[in-house]
Coordinates of C-alpha atoms in Angstrom, one line a residue:
Chain V
M4 CA -27.9 -74.8 -37.5
S5 CA -29.6 -71.6 -39.5
G6 CA -30.1 -70.3 -42.9
T7 CA -31.4 -72.1 -45.8
L8 CA -29.3 -75.0 -45.2
G9 CA -30.3 -75.4 -42.2
L10 CA -34.1 -75.1 -43.0
A11 CA -33.2 -77.9 -45.9
L12 CA -31.9 -80.1 -43.4
R13 CA -34.8 -79.9 -40.9
H14 CA -36.9 -80.3 -44.0
L15 CA -35.3 -83.6 -45.0
R16 CA -35.3 -85.1 -41.7
F17 CA -39.1 -84.1 -41.5
H18 CA -39.6 -86.1 -44.6
R19 CA -37.1 -88.7 -43.7
G20 CA -39.2 -91.3 -45.5
R21 CA -39.1 -89.7 -48.9
S22 CA -35.3 -88.6 -48.1
L23 CA -34.4 -92.0 -47.6
I24 CA -36.0 -93.0 -50.7
I25 CA -34.2 -90.3 -53.0
L26 CA -31.2 -91.1 -50.9
A27 CA -31.2 -94.8 -51.8
C28 CA -32.0 -94.1 -55.5
L29 CA -29.1 -91.7 -56.1
T30 CA -26.8 -94.4 -54.1
L31 CA -27.8 -97.4 -56.3
V32 CA -27.1 -95.0 -59.3
L33 CA -23.6 -93.7 -58.3
V34 CA -22.4 -97.2 -56.3
L35 CA -21.8 -98.8 -59.8
P36 CA -20.0 -96.6 -61.7
I37 CA -17.7 -95.3 -58.8
T38 CA -17.1 -99.2 -58.1
V39 CA -16.4 -100.0 -61.3
N40 CA -13.8 -97.1 -61.8
L41 CA -12.2 -97.9 -58.4
L42 CA -11.6 -101.4 -59.7
L43 CA -10.5 -100.7 -62.8
S44 CA -8.0 -98.1 -61.7
Q45 CA -6.8 -100.6 -58.9
Y46 CA -6.7 -103.4 -61.6
Q47 CA -5.0 -101.5 -64.2
T48 CA -2.3 -100.3 -61.8
G49 CA -1.9 -103.7 -60.6
L50 CA -1.5 -105.3 -63.9
L51 CA 0.9 -102.4 -65.2
A52 CA 2.8 -103.0 -62.3
R53 CA 3.1 -106.7 -62.6
G54 CA 3.7 -106.3 -66.3
A55 CA 6.4 -104.2 -65.8
A56 CA 8.0 -106.3 -63.2
T57 CA 8.3 -109.3 -65.5
P58 CA 10.5 -108.3 -68.4
L59 CA 10.5 -110.9 -70.8
L60 CA 8.3 -114.3 -71.0
L61 CA 9.0 -117.5 -73.1
G62 CA 6.0 -119.1 -74.1
A63 CA 4.8 -121.7 -76.8
R64 CA 2.8 -119.7 -79.5
G65 CA -0.6 -119.4 -79.3
S66 CA -2.8 -116.9 -77.4
R67 CA 0.0 -114.0 -76.4
V68 CA -3.0 -113.0 -73.6
D69 CA -3.6 -116.4 -72.3
L70 CA 0.2 -116.8 -72.0
V71 CA 0.6 -113.6 -70.0
L72 CA -2.5 -114.4 -67.9
K73 CA -1.3 -117.6 -67.1
S74 CA 2.1 -117.0 -66.2
L75 CA 1.6 -113.6 -64.4
Y76 CA -1.9 -114.4 -62.8
F77 CA -1.7 -118.4 -62.9
E78 CA -5.0 -118.4 -64.7
S79 CA -6.6 -118.8 -68.0
D80 CA -6.9 -122.3 -69.9
Y81 CA -3.3 -121.7 -71.6
G82 CA -2.3 -125.0 -72.5
D83 CA 0.8 -124.6 -74.8
R84 CA 3.7 -126.0 -73.1
I85 CA 7.4 -125.3 -73.8
I86 CA 9.8 -127.7 -72.7
E87 CA 12.9 -127.3 -70.6
S88 CA 15.2 -127.5 -73.5
D89 CA 13.5 -124.2 -74.4
A90 CA 14.5 -122.5 -70.9
N91 CA 18.0 -124.0 -71.3
A92 CA 18.7 -122.7 -74.7
L93 CA 17.8 -119.2 -73.1
R94 CA 20.0 -120.1 -70.2
E95 CA 23.0 -121.2 -72.8
A96 CA 22.9 -117.9 -75.0
G97 CA 23.6 -116.0 -71.7
F98 CA 20.7 -113.5 -72.5
G99 CA 20.1 -113.3 -68.5
Q100 CA 18.6 -115.1 -65.7
V101 CA 15.9 -117.8 -66.3
I102 CA 13.2 -118.6 -64.1
P103 CA 10.9 -121.7 -65.3
L104 CA 7.2 -122.0 -64.6
H105 CA 5.3 -124.9 -64.5
I106 CA 1.7 -123.8 -63.6
R107 CA -0.7 -127.1 -64.3
H108 CA -2.1 -128.4 -61.0
R109 CA -3.8 -127.2 -58.0
V110 CA -3.5 -128.2 -54.7
L111 CA -6.0 -128.0 -51.6
P112 CA -5.5 -128.9 -47.9
H113 CA -5.2 -132.8 -47.2
A114 CA -7.9 -132.5 -44.7
N115 CA -10.3 -132.0 -47.8
A116 CA -8.8 -134.5 -50.0
E117 CA -11.2 -137.1 -49.8
V118 CA -14.2 -134.9 -50.0
A119 CA -12.4 -133.0 -53.1
R120 CA -12.3 -136.5 -55.0
S121 CA -16.2 -136.1 -55.5
L122 CA -16.6 -132.0 -55.0
Q123 CA -15.6 -128.9 -56.7
L124 CA -13.7 -127.6 -53.4
D125 CA -11.8 -124.6 -53.1
D126 CA -8.3 -124.9 -54.4
A127 CA -5.2 -123.1 -55.2
P128 CA -2.7 -123.0 -58.5
L129 CA 0.7 -124.7 -57.8
V130 CA 3.2 -123.1 -59.5
G131 CA 6.5 -125.1 -60.2
T132 CA 9.4 -122.8 -59.9
D133 CA 12.9 -121.9 -58.8
L134 CA 14.1 -119.4 -56.1
G135 CA 14.8 -116.9 -58.7
Y136 CA 10.9 -116.0 -58.6
F137 CA 11.1 -115.3 -54.9
D138 CA 13.8 -112.4 -55.7
L139 CA 12.1 -111.2 -58.8
R140 CA 8.8 -110.5 -57.1
G141 CA 10.5 -109.5 -54.0
L142 CA 8.8 -112.2 -51.9
S143 CA 9.8 -113.5 -48.7
A144 CA 9.0 -116.1 -46.1
A145 CA 6.8 -114.7 -43.2
Q146 CA 6.9 -118.0 -41.7
G147 CA 9.4 -120.9 -42.1
S148 CA 11.6 -121.0 -45.2
L149 CA 11.3 -121.1 -49.1
P150 CA 11.3 -124.5 -51.1
L151 CA 14.5 -125.2 -51.0
F152 CA 13.9 -129.2 -51.4
L153 CA 11.9 -131.3 -53.7
G154 CA 8.5 -131.9 -52.3
D155 CA 8.3 -128.6 -50.2
A156 CA 5.8 -126.1 -50.7
V157 CA 5.4 -122.5 -49.7
V158 CA 1.9 -121.1 -49.8
G159 CA 0.8 -117.5 -50.3
A160 CA -0.7 -115.1 -47.5
R161 CA -4.1 -115.5 -48.7
V162 CA -4.0 -119.1 -49.3
A163 CA -2.4 -119.6 -45.7
E164 CA -5.5 -117.6 -44.4
R165 CA -8.0 -119.0 -46.4
F166 CA -7.3 -122.6 -45.6
G167 CA -6.0 -121.8 -42.2
L168 CA -2.6 -123.2 -43.1
T169 CA 0.6 -123.2 -41.0
L170 CA 3.8 -124.8 -41.4
G171 CA 3.7 -128.3 -41.2
D172 CA 0.5 -128.9 -42.5
H173 CA 0.2 -130.6 -45.7
L174 CA -1.4 -129.8 -48.8
V175 CA -2.6 -132.3 -51.6
T176 CA -2.4 -132.0 -55.4
R177 CA -6.0 -132.2 -56.7
P178 CA -6.8 -135.3 -58.9
E179 CA -7.0 -134.0 -62.7
R180 CA -9.8 -136.4 -63.3
A181 CA -12.2 -137.7 -60.7
Y182 CA -13.2 -141.3 -60.4
D183 CA -9.8 -142.3 -62.3
P184 CA -7.5 -143.5 -59.8
G185 CA -5.4 -145.1 -62.6
R186 CA -4.4 -141.7 -64.3
S187 CA -4.6 -139.7 -61.1
F188 CA -1.5 -139.2 -58.9
Q189 CA -2.0 -137.1 -55.7
L190 CA 1.1 -135.9 -53.8
K191 CA 1.1 -135.0 -50.3
I192 CA 3.4 -131.9 -50.0
P193 CA 4.0 -130.4 -46.7
V194 CA 4.1 -126.7 -46.1
V195 CA 7.5 -125.3 -45.1
G196 CA 6.7 -121.5 -45.0
V197 CA 4.1 -119.0 -45.6
L198 CA 5.1 -116.0 -47.9
A199 CA 4.6 -112.4 -46.6
A200 CA 1.6 -110.8 -48.3
N201 CA 2.4 -108.6 -51.2
G202 CA -1.0 -107.7 -52.7
T203 CA -0.6 -109.8 -56.2
A204 CA -1.6 -113.0 -57.5
D205 CA 1.3 -114.8 -55.3
D206 CA -0.6 -114.4 -52.2
A207 CA -3.1 -116.7 -53.5
A208 CA -0.8 -119.4 -54.9
V209 CA 1.3 -122.1 -53.5
F210 CA 4.7 -122.5 -54.8
A211 CA 7.1 -125.6 -55.1
D212 CA 10.3 -126.7 -56.7
V213 CA 9.6 -127.0 -60.4
R214 CA 11.1 -130.7 -60.0
T215 CA 8.1 -131.1 -57.2
A216 CA 5.5 -130.3 -60.2
W217 CA 7.1 -132.7 -62.3
V218 CA 6.5 -135.4 -59.7
V219 CA 2.9 -134.6 -59.7
D220 CA 3.0 -134.6 -63.6
G221 CA 4.2 -138.8 -63.1
I222 CA 7.4 -138.1 -64.6
G223 CA 9.4 -138.4 -61.6
H224 CA 8.5 -140.7 -58.8
G225 CA 9.7 -142.4 -55.6
H226 CA 9.4 -146.0 -54.5
D227 CA 11.6 -148.7 -52.5
A228 CA 14.7 -149.6 -53.9
V229 CA 14.0 -152.3 -56.3
D230 CA 17.3 -154.1 -55.7
Q231 CA 16.5 -154.7 -52.3
I232 CA 12.8 -155.8 -53.2
R233 CA 12.4 -159.6 -52.5
D234 CA 8.9 -159.8 -53.7
P235 CA 9.2 -161.3 -57.1
S236 CA 5.8 -159.8 -58.1
L237 CA 7.0 -156.3 -57.6
V238 CA 10.3 -156.5 -59.5
R239 CA 11.1 -158.7 -62.4
R240 CA 14.7 -159.9 -61.6
E241 CA 15.6 -159.7 -65.3
T242 CA 17.2 -156.7 -66.4
D243 CA 16.0 -154.2 -69.6
S244 CA 18.5 -153.6 -72.4
K245 CA 20.4 -151.3 -70.2
G246 CA 20.8 -153.8 -67.3
V247 CA 18.5 -152.0 -64.9
L248 CA 16.1 -154.0 -62.8
V249 CA 12.6 -153.5 -63.9
A250 CA 9.7 -152.6 -61.5
T251 CA 6.2 -154.2 -62.0
P252 CA 3.2 -151.6 -62.3
K253 CA 2.3 -153.3 -58.6
L254 CA 5.1 -151.7 -57.1
A255 CA 3.7 -148.8 -54.9
R256 CA 4.6 -145.3 -55.8
L257 CA 5.6 -143.2 -52.9
Q258 CA 2.8 -140.5 -52.1
E259 CA 4.5 -138.1 -50.0
I260 CA 8.1 -136.6 -50.2
T261 CA 9.7 -136.7 -46.7
P262 CA 13.4 -136.3 -45.9
Q263 CA 13.7 -139.7 -45.4
N264 CA 12.7 -140.7 -48.9
R265 CA 13.7 -137.3 -50.7
A266 CA 16.6 -139.4 -52.1
D267 CA 14.6 -142.5 -53.4
Y268 CA 12.8 -140.1 -55.7
H269 CA 14.0 -140.0 -59.4
F270 CA 13.1 -138.9 -63.4
H271 CA 13.1 -141.1 -66.1
G272 CA 13.8 -139.7 -69.2
D273 CA 15.8 -136.9 -70.4
T274 CA 15.0 -133.6 -68.3
D275 CA 15.4 -131.7 -71.5
G276 CA 12.0 -132.7 -72.4
F277 CA 10.1 -132.2 -69.0
P278 CA 7.2 -129.8 -69.8
L279 CA 7.1 -126.3 -68.9
T280 CA 4.4 -123.5 -69.2
S281 CA 6.8 -120.6 -69.7
A282 CA 9.8 -119.5 -68.5
I283 CA 10.4 -115.9 -67.2
L284 CA 13.6 -114.0 -68.7
V285 CA 15.4 -111.4 -66.6
P286 CA 18.1 -110.0 -69.2
H287 CA 21.5 -108.9 -68.2
S288 CA 21.3 -105.7 -70.0
D289 CA 19.0 -103.7 -72.4
K290 CA 21.1 -105.1 -75.2
M291 CA 20.5 -108.5 -74.1
R292 CA 16.8 -107.9 -74.2
T293 CA 17.1 -106.4 -77.7
I294 CA 19.2 -109.4 -78.6
A295 CA 17.0 -112.0 -77.2
K296 CA 13.7 -110.3 -78.6
A297 CA 15.4 -110.3 -82.0
R298 CA 16.2 -114.1 -82.1
Y299 CA 12.9 -115.2 -80.9
G300 CA 10.9 -112.9 -83.2
S301 CA 11.1 -115.2 -85.9
N302 CA 10.6 -118.2 -83.9
E303 CA 7.7 -120.4 -85.5
T304 CA 6.8 -122.1 -82.1
L305 CA 7.9 -120.2 -79.1
F306 CA 6.8 -116.5 -78.0
L307 CA 9.1 -114.3 -76.2
L308 CA 7.0 -111.4 -75.1
E309 CA 7.0 -108.2 -73.3
P310 CA 4.3 -108.7 -70.6
S311 CA 3.8 -105.0 -70.1
A312 CA 3.0 -104.5 -73.9
V313 CA 0.4 -107.3 -73.7
I314 CA -1.3 -105.9 -70.8
Q315 CA -1.2 -102.6 -72.3
E316 CA -3.4 -104.3 -75.1
V317 CA -5.6 -105.9 -72.7
M318 CA -6.1 -102.4 -70.8
G319 CA -6.6 -101.0 -74.1
L320 CA -9.5 -103.4 -74.8
V321 CA -11.2 -103.3 -71.3
L322 CA -11.0 -99.3 -71.6
R323 CA -12.9 -99.7 -75.1
V324 CA -15.0 -101.6 -73.4
K325 CA -15.5 -98.9 -70.7
R326 CA -16.1 -96.3 -73.1
F327 CA -19.3 -98.2 -74.1
Y328 CA -20.0 -98.3 -70.3
D329 CA -19.5 -94.4 -69.5
T330 CA -21.8 -94.0 -72.6
N331 CA -24.6 -95.8 -70.7
L332 CA -23.5 -94.0 -67.6
L333 CA -24.1 -90.8 -69.2
L334 CA -27.5 -91.9 -70.4
V335 CA -28.2 -93.0 -66.3
T336 CA -26.9 -89.7 -65.4
V337 CA -29.1 -87.8 -67.8
S338 CA -32.0 -89.9 -66.7
T339 CA -30.9 -89.4 -62.8
A340 CA -30.8 -85.6 -63.3
L341 CA -34.4 -85.4 -65.0
F342 CA -35.6 -87.8 -62.3
M343 CA -34.1 -85.2 -59.8
A344 CA -35.7 -82.2 -61.8
L345 CA -38.8 -83.9 -61.9
V346 CA -38.5 -84.3 -58.0
I347 CA -37.5 -80.3 -57.6
L348 CA -40.7 -79.5 -59.5
L349 CA -42.9 -81.6 -57.5
S350 CA -41.2 -80.8 -54.2
A351 CA -41.7 -76.8 -55.5
R352 CA -45.1 -77.4 -56.3
L353 CA -46.0 -79.2 -53.0
R354 CA -44.4 -76.6 -50.9
Q355 CA -45.9 -73.7 -53.2
S356 CA -47.5 -72.5 -50.0
E357 CA -44.6 -72.3 -48.0
L358 CA -42.7 -70.5 -50.6
E359 CA -45.6 -68.1 -50.9
T360 CA -45.4 -67.4 -46.9
L361 CA -41.8 -66.8 -47.4
H362 CA -42.4 -64.3 -50.0
K363 CA -44.7 -62.3 -48.1
L364 CA -42.6 -62.4 -44.9
G365 CA -39.9 -60.8 -47.2
A366 CA -37.4 -63.3 -47.6
P367 CA -35.1 -62.6 -50.4
R368 CA -35.8 -64.0 -54.1
R369 CA -33.0 -66.7 -53.8
T370 CA -34.5 -68.3 -50.8
A371 CA -36.8 -70.5 -52.3
F372 CA -34.2 -71.5 -54.9
W373 CA -31.7 -72.3 -52.0
L374 CA -33.8 -74.2 -49.9
L375 CA -34.6 -76.7 -52.9
A376 CA -31.3 -76.5 -54.1
W377 CA -29.7 -77.3 -50.5
E378 CA -31.9 -80.7 -50.3
I379 CA -30.6 -81.6 -54.0
I380 CA -27.0 -80.8 -52.7
V381 CA -27.4 -82.5 -49.5
L382 CA -29.0 -85.6 -51.1
L383 CA -26.4 -85.8 -53.6
A384 CA -23.5 -85.1 -51.3
I385 CA -24.5 -87.7 -48.6
S386 CA -25.6 -90.5 -51.8
T387 CA -21.9 -89.9 -53.2
L388 CA -20.2 -90.3 -49.7
L389 CA -22.5 -93.4 -49.1
A390 CA -21.8 -94.9 -53.0
G391 CA -18.0 -94.0 -52.4
T392 CA -18.0 -95.9 -49.3
L393 CA -19.9 -98.6 -50.6
G394 CA -17.4 -98.6 -53.9
L395 CA -14.4 -98.9 -51.3
I396 CA -16.0 -101.7 -49.3
L397 CA -16.6 -103.6 -52.5
N398 CA -13.3 -102.9 -53.9
W399 CA -11.8 -104.1 -50.7
L400 CA -13.7 -106.8 -50.8
V401 CA -12.9 -107.8 -54.2
S402 CA -9.1 -107.1 -53.6
S403 CA -8.6 -108.9 -50.1
R404 CA -11.3 -112.0 -50.1
G405 CA -10.1 -113.4 -53.6
L406 CA -13.2 -112.7 -55.6
S407 CA -11.3 -111.1 -58.4
L408 CA -10.8 -112.5 -61.7
L409 CA -7.0 -112.0 -61.8
S410 CA -6.4 -112.8 -58.1
A411 CA -6.1 -116.5 -58.8
A412 CA -8.6 -117.4 -56.2
Chain W
M1015 CA -60.0 -40.7 -47.0
D1016 CA -57.9 -37.0 -47.0
P1017 CA -57.7 -35.5 -50.1
N1018 CA -55.3 -32.7 -48.7
L1019 CA -52.4 -35.0 -48.0
K1020 CA -48.9 -33.0 -48.2
S1021 CA -45.6 -34.2 -48.6
P1022 CA -44.7 -37.1 -46.6
R1023 CA -41.4 -35.7 -46.0
L1024 CA -43.6 -32.8 -44.0
E1025 CA -45.7 -35.4 -42.0
R1026 CA -43.5 -37.5 -40.1
R1027 CA -46.4 -38.9 -37.7
I1028 CA -48.4 -40.1 -40.9
L1029 CA -47.3 -43.6 -41.5
I1030 CA -49.4 -44.8 -44.1
K1031 CA -50.4 -42.5 -47.2
M1032 CA -51.7 -43.1 -50.7
R1033 CA -52.4 -41.1 -53.2
N1034 CA -54.1 -41.6 -56.5
V1035 CA -53.5 -45.5 -56.1
E1036 CA -54.8 -47.7 -58.5
F1037 CA -54.5 -51.4 -58.8
S1038 CA -56.2 -54.2 -60.9
Y1039 CA -55.0 -57.8 -60.8
P1040 CA -54.3 -58.8 -64.7
G1041 CA -57.1 -60.4 -66.3
E1042 CA -59.6 -59.9 -63.9
N1043 CA -62.5 -57.1 -63.6
F1044 CA -61.4 -56.3 -60.1
R1045 CA -60.3 -52.5 -59.6
L1046 CA -59.4 -50.8 -56.5
G1047 CA -59.1 -46.8 -56.7
I1048 CA -58.0 -44.6 -53.8
E1049 CA -58.0 -41.0 -54.4
A1050 CA -56.1 -40.4 -51.0
L1051 CA -55.8 -42.1 -47.6
S1052 CA -53.4 -41.7 -44.8
F1053 CA -53.2 -43.3 -41.6
A1054 CA -51.2 -41.7 -38.2
G1055 CA -48.7 -43.8 -36.5
G1056 CA -49.8 -46.6 -33.7
A1057 CA -53.5 -46.3 -35.4
R1058 CA -55.6 -49.4 -35.5
I1059 CA -57.5 -49.9 -38.4
A1060 CA -59.8 -52.4 -39.5
L1061 CA -60.3 -53.2 -43.2
I1062 CA -63.8 -54.6 -43.9
G1063 CA -66.4 -55.6 -46.5
P1064 CA -67.5 -58.4 -48.1
S1065 CA -65.3 -60.9 -49.6
G1066 CA -63.8 -60.1 -53.2
C1067 CA -64.0 -56.0 -52.3
G1068 CA -60.5 -55.7 -52.0
K1069 CA -59.7 -56.0 -48.1
T1070 CA -56.6 -58.2 -48.5
T1071 CA -55.4 -56.1 -51.6
L1072 CA -55.2 -53.1 -49.7
A1073 CA -53.7 -54.5 -46.9
Y1074 CA -51.0 -56.0 -49.2
L1075 CA -50.8 -52.6 -50.9
M1076 CA -49.8 -51.1 -47.5
A1077 CA -47.0 -53.8 -46.9
G1078 CA -45.5 -53.7 -50.1
L1079 CA -46.4 -57.1 -51.0
L1080 CA -48.5 -55.6 -54.2
R1081 CA -47.1 -52.9 -56.0
P1082 CA -50.2 -50.3 -57.3
S1083 CA -50.7 -49.9 -61.3
A1084 CA -50.6 -46.2 -60.6
G1085 CA -50.4 -43.5 -57.9
Q1086 CA -48.1 -43.4 -54.8
V1087 CA -47.9 -45.5 -51.6
W1088 CA -46.0 -44.4 -48.5
A1089 CA -45.6 -46.7 -45.5
L1090 CA -43.2 -45.9 -42.6
E1091 CA -41.8 -43.0 -44.9
Q1092 CA -40.7 -45.1 -47.7
A1093 CA -41.9 -44.7 -51.1
L1094 CA -43.4 -48.3 -51.8
H1095 CA -44.5 -47.5 -55.3
D1096 CA -41.0 -46.6 -56.4
A1097 CA -39.2 -49.3 -54.4
T1098 CA -37.5 -52.4 -56.3
D1099 CA -38.1 -55.9 -55.4
A1100 CA -35.2 -56.1 -53.2
E1101 CA -36.2 -53.1 -51.5
L1102 CA -39.8 -54.2 -50.8
R1103 CA -38.8 -57.9 -49.7
H1104 CA -36.0 -55.8 -47.1
F1105 CA -39.0 -53.4 -46.0
R1106 CA -41.4 -56.5 -45.4
R1107 CA -38.6 -58.3 -43.4
N1108 CA -37.7 -56.1 -41.1
R1109 CA -40.3 -53.3 -40.7
V1110 CA -43.7 -55.4 -41.2
G1111 CA -45.4 -58.2 -39.1
F1112 CA -48.1 -60.4 -41.0
V1113 CA -50.6 -62.7 -39.3
F1114 CA -52.5 -64.8 -41.9
Q1115 CA -56.3 -66.6 -41.6
Q1116 CA -54.3 -69.9 -42.6
F1117 CA -51.6 -69.4 -40.0
E1118 CA -49.0 -70.1 -42.3
L1119 CA -46.4 -72.1 -40.1
L1120 CA -43.8 -74.2 -41.5
D1121 CA -44.8 -77.7 -40.7
Y1122 CA -41.4 -79.1 -40.2
L1123 CA -40.2 -76.3 -38.0
S1124 CA -40.8 -76.5 -34.1
A1125 CA -43.0 -73.5 -32.6
E1126 CA -39.8 -71.9 -31.4
D1127 CA -38.2 -72.1 -35.0
N1128 CA -41.0 -70.8 -36.6
I1129 CA -41.1 -68.0 -34.3
L1130 CA -37.6 -67.2 -35.4
L1131 CA -38.0 -68.0 -39.1
S1132 CA -36.8 -64.5 -40.1
D1133 CA -33.6 -65.0 -38.4
H1134 CA -33.0 -68.6 -39.8
L1135 CA -33.8 -67.3 -43.4
A1136 CA -31.0 -64.2 -42.3
G1137 CA -28.8 -67.1 -41.3
R1138 CA -28.2 -66.0 -37.6
V1139 CA -30.3 -67.2 -34.7
S1140 CA -28.2 -65.2 -31.6
R1141 CA -29.2 -66.5 -28.3
D1142 CA -30.4 -63.3 -27.3
R1143 CA -32.9 -63.7 -30.1
R1144 CA -33.7 -67.2 -28.9
D1145 CA -34.2 -65.9 -25.5
Q1146 CA -36.5 -63.2 -26.7
A1147 CA -38.7 -65.6 -28.7
R1148 CA -38.9 -67.6 -25.5
H1149 CA -40.1 -64.6 -23.5
L1150 CA -42.5 -63.5 -26.1
A1151 CA -43.8 -67.2 -26.5
K1152 CA -44.6 -67.3 -22.8
R1153 CA -46.0 -63.9 -22.5
V1154 CA -48.7 -65.2 -25.3
G1155 CA -49.2 -68.2 -23.4
V1156 CA -47.5 -70.9 -25.7
G1157 CA -43.8 -71.1 -24.0
H1158 CA -44.6 -74.7 -22.8
R1159 CA -45.4 -75.5 -26.5
L1160 CA -42.2 -74.2 -28.2
R1161 CA -40.9 -77.6 -29.2
H1162 CA -43.8 -78.9 -30.9
R1163 CA -44.6 -79.1 -34.6
P1164 CA -47.6 -77.1 -35.8
A1165 CA -49.5 -80.4 -36.4
T1166 CA -49.7 -81.0 -32.7
L1167 CA -50.8 -77.4 -31.7
S1168 CA -54.5 -76.1 -31.3
Q1169 CA -55.7 -73.6 -33.7
G1170 CA -55.6 -71.3 -30.7
E1171 CA -52.0 -71.7 -30.1
R1172 CA -51.0 -71.7 -33.9
Q1173 CA -52.2 -68.4 -34.2
R1174 CA -50.5 -67.1 -31.3
V1175 CA -46.9 -68.7 -32.6
A1176 CA -47.6 -66.9 -35.6
I1177 CA -48.3 -63.9 -33.9
C1178 CA -44.9 -64.5 -32.0
R1179 CA -43.4 -64.7 -35.3
A1180 CA -44.7 -61.2 -36.5
L1181 CA -43.8 -59.5 -33.7
L1182 CA -40.3 -61.0 -32.9
H1183 CA -38.6 -58.3 -35.0
E1184 CA -40.8 -55.5 -33.4
P1185 CA -42.3 -54.5 -36.7
R1186 CA -43.7 -50.6 -37.1
L1187 CA -46.7 -52.1 -39.1
L1188 CA -48.7 -55.1 -38.2
I1189 CA -50.7 -56.6 -41.1
A1190 CA -53.2 -59.1 -39.8
D1191 CA -55.4 -60.9 -42.6
E1192 CA -58.6 -62.1 -41.1
P1193 CA -56.3 -63.6 -38.1
T1194 CA -60.0 -65.0 -36.3
G1195 CA -61.3 -66.4 -39.3
N1196 CA -61.0 -69.9 -38.5
L1197 CA -60.9 -69.7 -34.7
D1198 CA -64.2 -69.8 -32.3
P1199 CA -65.5 -67.2 -30.4
D1200 CA -63.6 -67.5 -27.3
T1201 CA -60.3 -68.0 -29.0
T1202 CA -61.1 -65.0 -31.1
E1203 CA -61.5 -62.9 -28.1
L1204 CA -58.3 -64.3 -26.6
I1205 CA -56.4 -63.6 -30.0
M1206 CA -57.9 -60.1 -30.4
D1207 CA -56.8 -59.2 -26.7
L1208 CA -53.2 -60.6 -27.3
L1209 CA -52.9 -58.7 -30.6
H1210 CA -54.2 -55.6 -29.3
E1211 CA -52.0 -55.9 -25.9
Q1212 CA -48.8 -56.4 -28.0
V1213 CA -49.8 -53.7 -30.5
G1214 CA -50.2 -51.5 -27.4
R1215 CA -47.1 -52.4 -26.1
L1216 CA -44.9 -51.7 -29.4
G1217 CA -47.0 -48.6 -30.5
C1218 CA -47.0 -50.2 -34.0
T1219 CA -49.4 -49.4 -36.4
F1220 CA -52.2 -52.3 -36.9
V1221 CA -54.1 -53.1 -39.8
M1222 CA -56.3 -55.9 -39.7
V1223 CA -58.9 -57.2 -42.4
T1224 CA -61.9 -58.7 -40.9
H1225 CA -65.5 -59.7 -41.6
D1226 CA -66.3 -59.9 -37.8
H1227 CA -68.1 -56.4 -37.0
A1228 CA -68.4 -57.3 -33.7
L1229 CA -64.6 -56.6 -33.4
L1230 CA -64.6 -53.4 -34.9
Q1231 CA -65.3 -51.4 -31.4
R1232 CA -61.5 -52.2 -30.6
F1233 CA -60.1 -50.0 -33.5
D1234 CA -59.4 -46.5 -34.1
H1235 CA -60.8 -46.4 -37.7
C1236 CA -62.9 -48.6 -39.8
L1237 CA -62.2 -48.4 -44.0
D1238 CA -64.8 -50.2 -45.6
C1239 CA -63.6 -51.1 -48.9
R1240 CA -66.4 -51.1 -50.9
A1241 CA -65.9 -47.6 -51.1
V1242 CA -62.7 -47.7 -52.8
S1243 CA -63.3 -50.8 -55.1
S1244 CA -65.4 -51.3 -57.7
E1245 CA -66.1 -54.2 -60.5
Q1246 CA -65.5 -53.1 -64.1
S1247 CA -67.6 -54.7 -66.8
A1248 CA -65.7 -57.1 -69.2

């Protein structure tokens, strides 16, 4: 290559140590803003899309943001609960389809269960819901089937990859408290399906029927039929006030729901009082949406939120923070520009005799400028390219390797 | 000196002509004054004199590198005193060859690319031009060193590369500013033979600044610059 660009490239190559140092400096300065912008853009798109795909959300009054993050991304410490009757009230009002969400427990591969008692092993959220959720999110099973029965679980694509799970493997619920066998109940859950990846938080979650989640809650359980048990230490022969045989605490609960014992599982108490984290309402029409929102607008204990509006608020906050970051970026850019100006100045001084020779030989006046300018342009172009590539790689790592805060890693 | 110079238009054979030229560096006491001076095309001129007497200044005035404070300078039928900066650069680039005492090769270019520097700056290096450069390098004895950078060449080789750079575009005026100042006697002889051979081959006018009186017999004219310069009192 000839011309001032060719000479600049030769000069950069000849002084490759200096060139590499400047390149590294520029790349490091550029990689952070590029990565942050890429991630923010991706988050914004993903958040808004997921928010828009969730029409209305019923939850207990409290933090609106926590409720949305918990229900859409299975994250946050949102602890307020609604009960099944709240969801039933929505159903009975005829506003639309109601999808229950129970997001309290976490699961891990059965093989890790023993170690997990004492160690903080990687796990995944267990989402108790119904089949309507899969329709709403457009989720389908890449392998196996959806969780049609009590005790079945389907795993998101990333969970399957992370834990190396296939059909027939088992998950086990994580005890809420280590070293507390009296309180903790671990249910062994078979994997009956693996969901096709859809690039959302669903990839990093495990789904089961909401009744399975209630079993993990301890509300429902299974055990041998008490009327057939002869051991008097397991069952008291006398009946309670309703004429039902009463089991003693010694009677062991089943640890796994199988096709053979599924019928032995039952729930005690009124299902209306069973807990849910939240419920998604898919209104039949805009009119129903408006009426439902109006009805719950004045409810003192429940929210009926539009998640997209909450996410817009969150993004507004994030973008306000980003403006501070942008101000900082401006200062970094100015300092980098000054640094580059210093480099040019020193370079021009070091190359004074060379530029003088070019002047004597009759090189056009602009030659000196372009010799120096091309070096800066080339270094900036390469460092931008490197920073962009690094940013894309980091972005890919964050989005595909579950490093995101909002991916329910 | 020739006080009877006529219009340059009428004297085609005269390649360098100066009339009533005055030159001084801003803030310095040095002053160069030339009433009239002319050299014919193809002449070989040595500029001699002690350091600071204005030899290089005079050579640079002839080459359009410096502009006179007053008076007129014609070189190769171009009025350098009236020329714009761009015209002077074009003149030097296309019609003048320079050889310097410090060689002034670019350290990051190979010998071949140094020879082709003008073409690189022009943004085009044709295959013919590259062949021409290689041929010239071979002729002056550095054909086998073309891929080397200046730092790995001997002093004599560097000067030969510099000579190739000066001659590649076949200038009509070759200015050599103490080209043997840094060379040992044997290499000096070699370089001088080379310069005169190439000047003879091209038929260009050759102006050389030198301190070495032993070389003067090779020149047609010898101008002692003490005769045209003075130190003004402060």
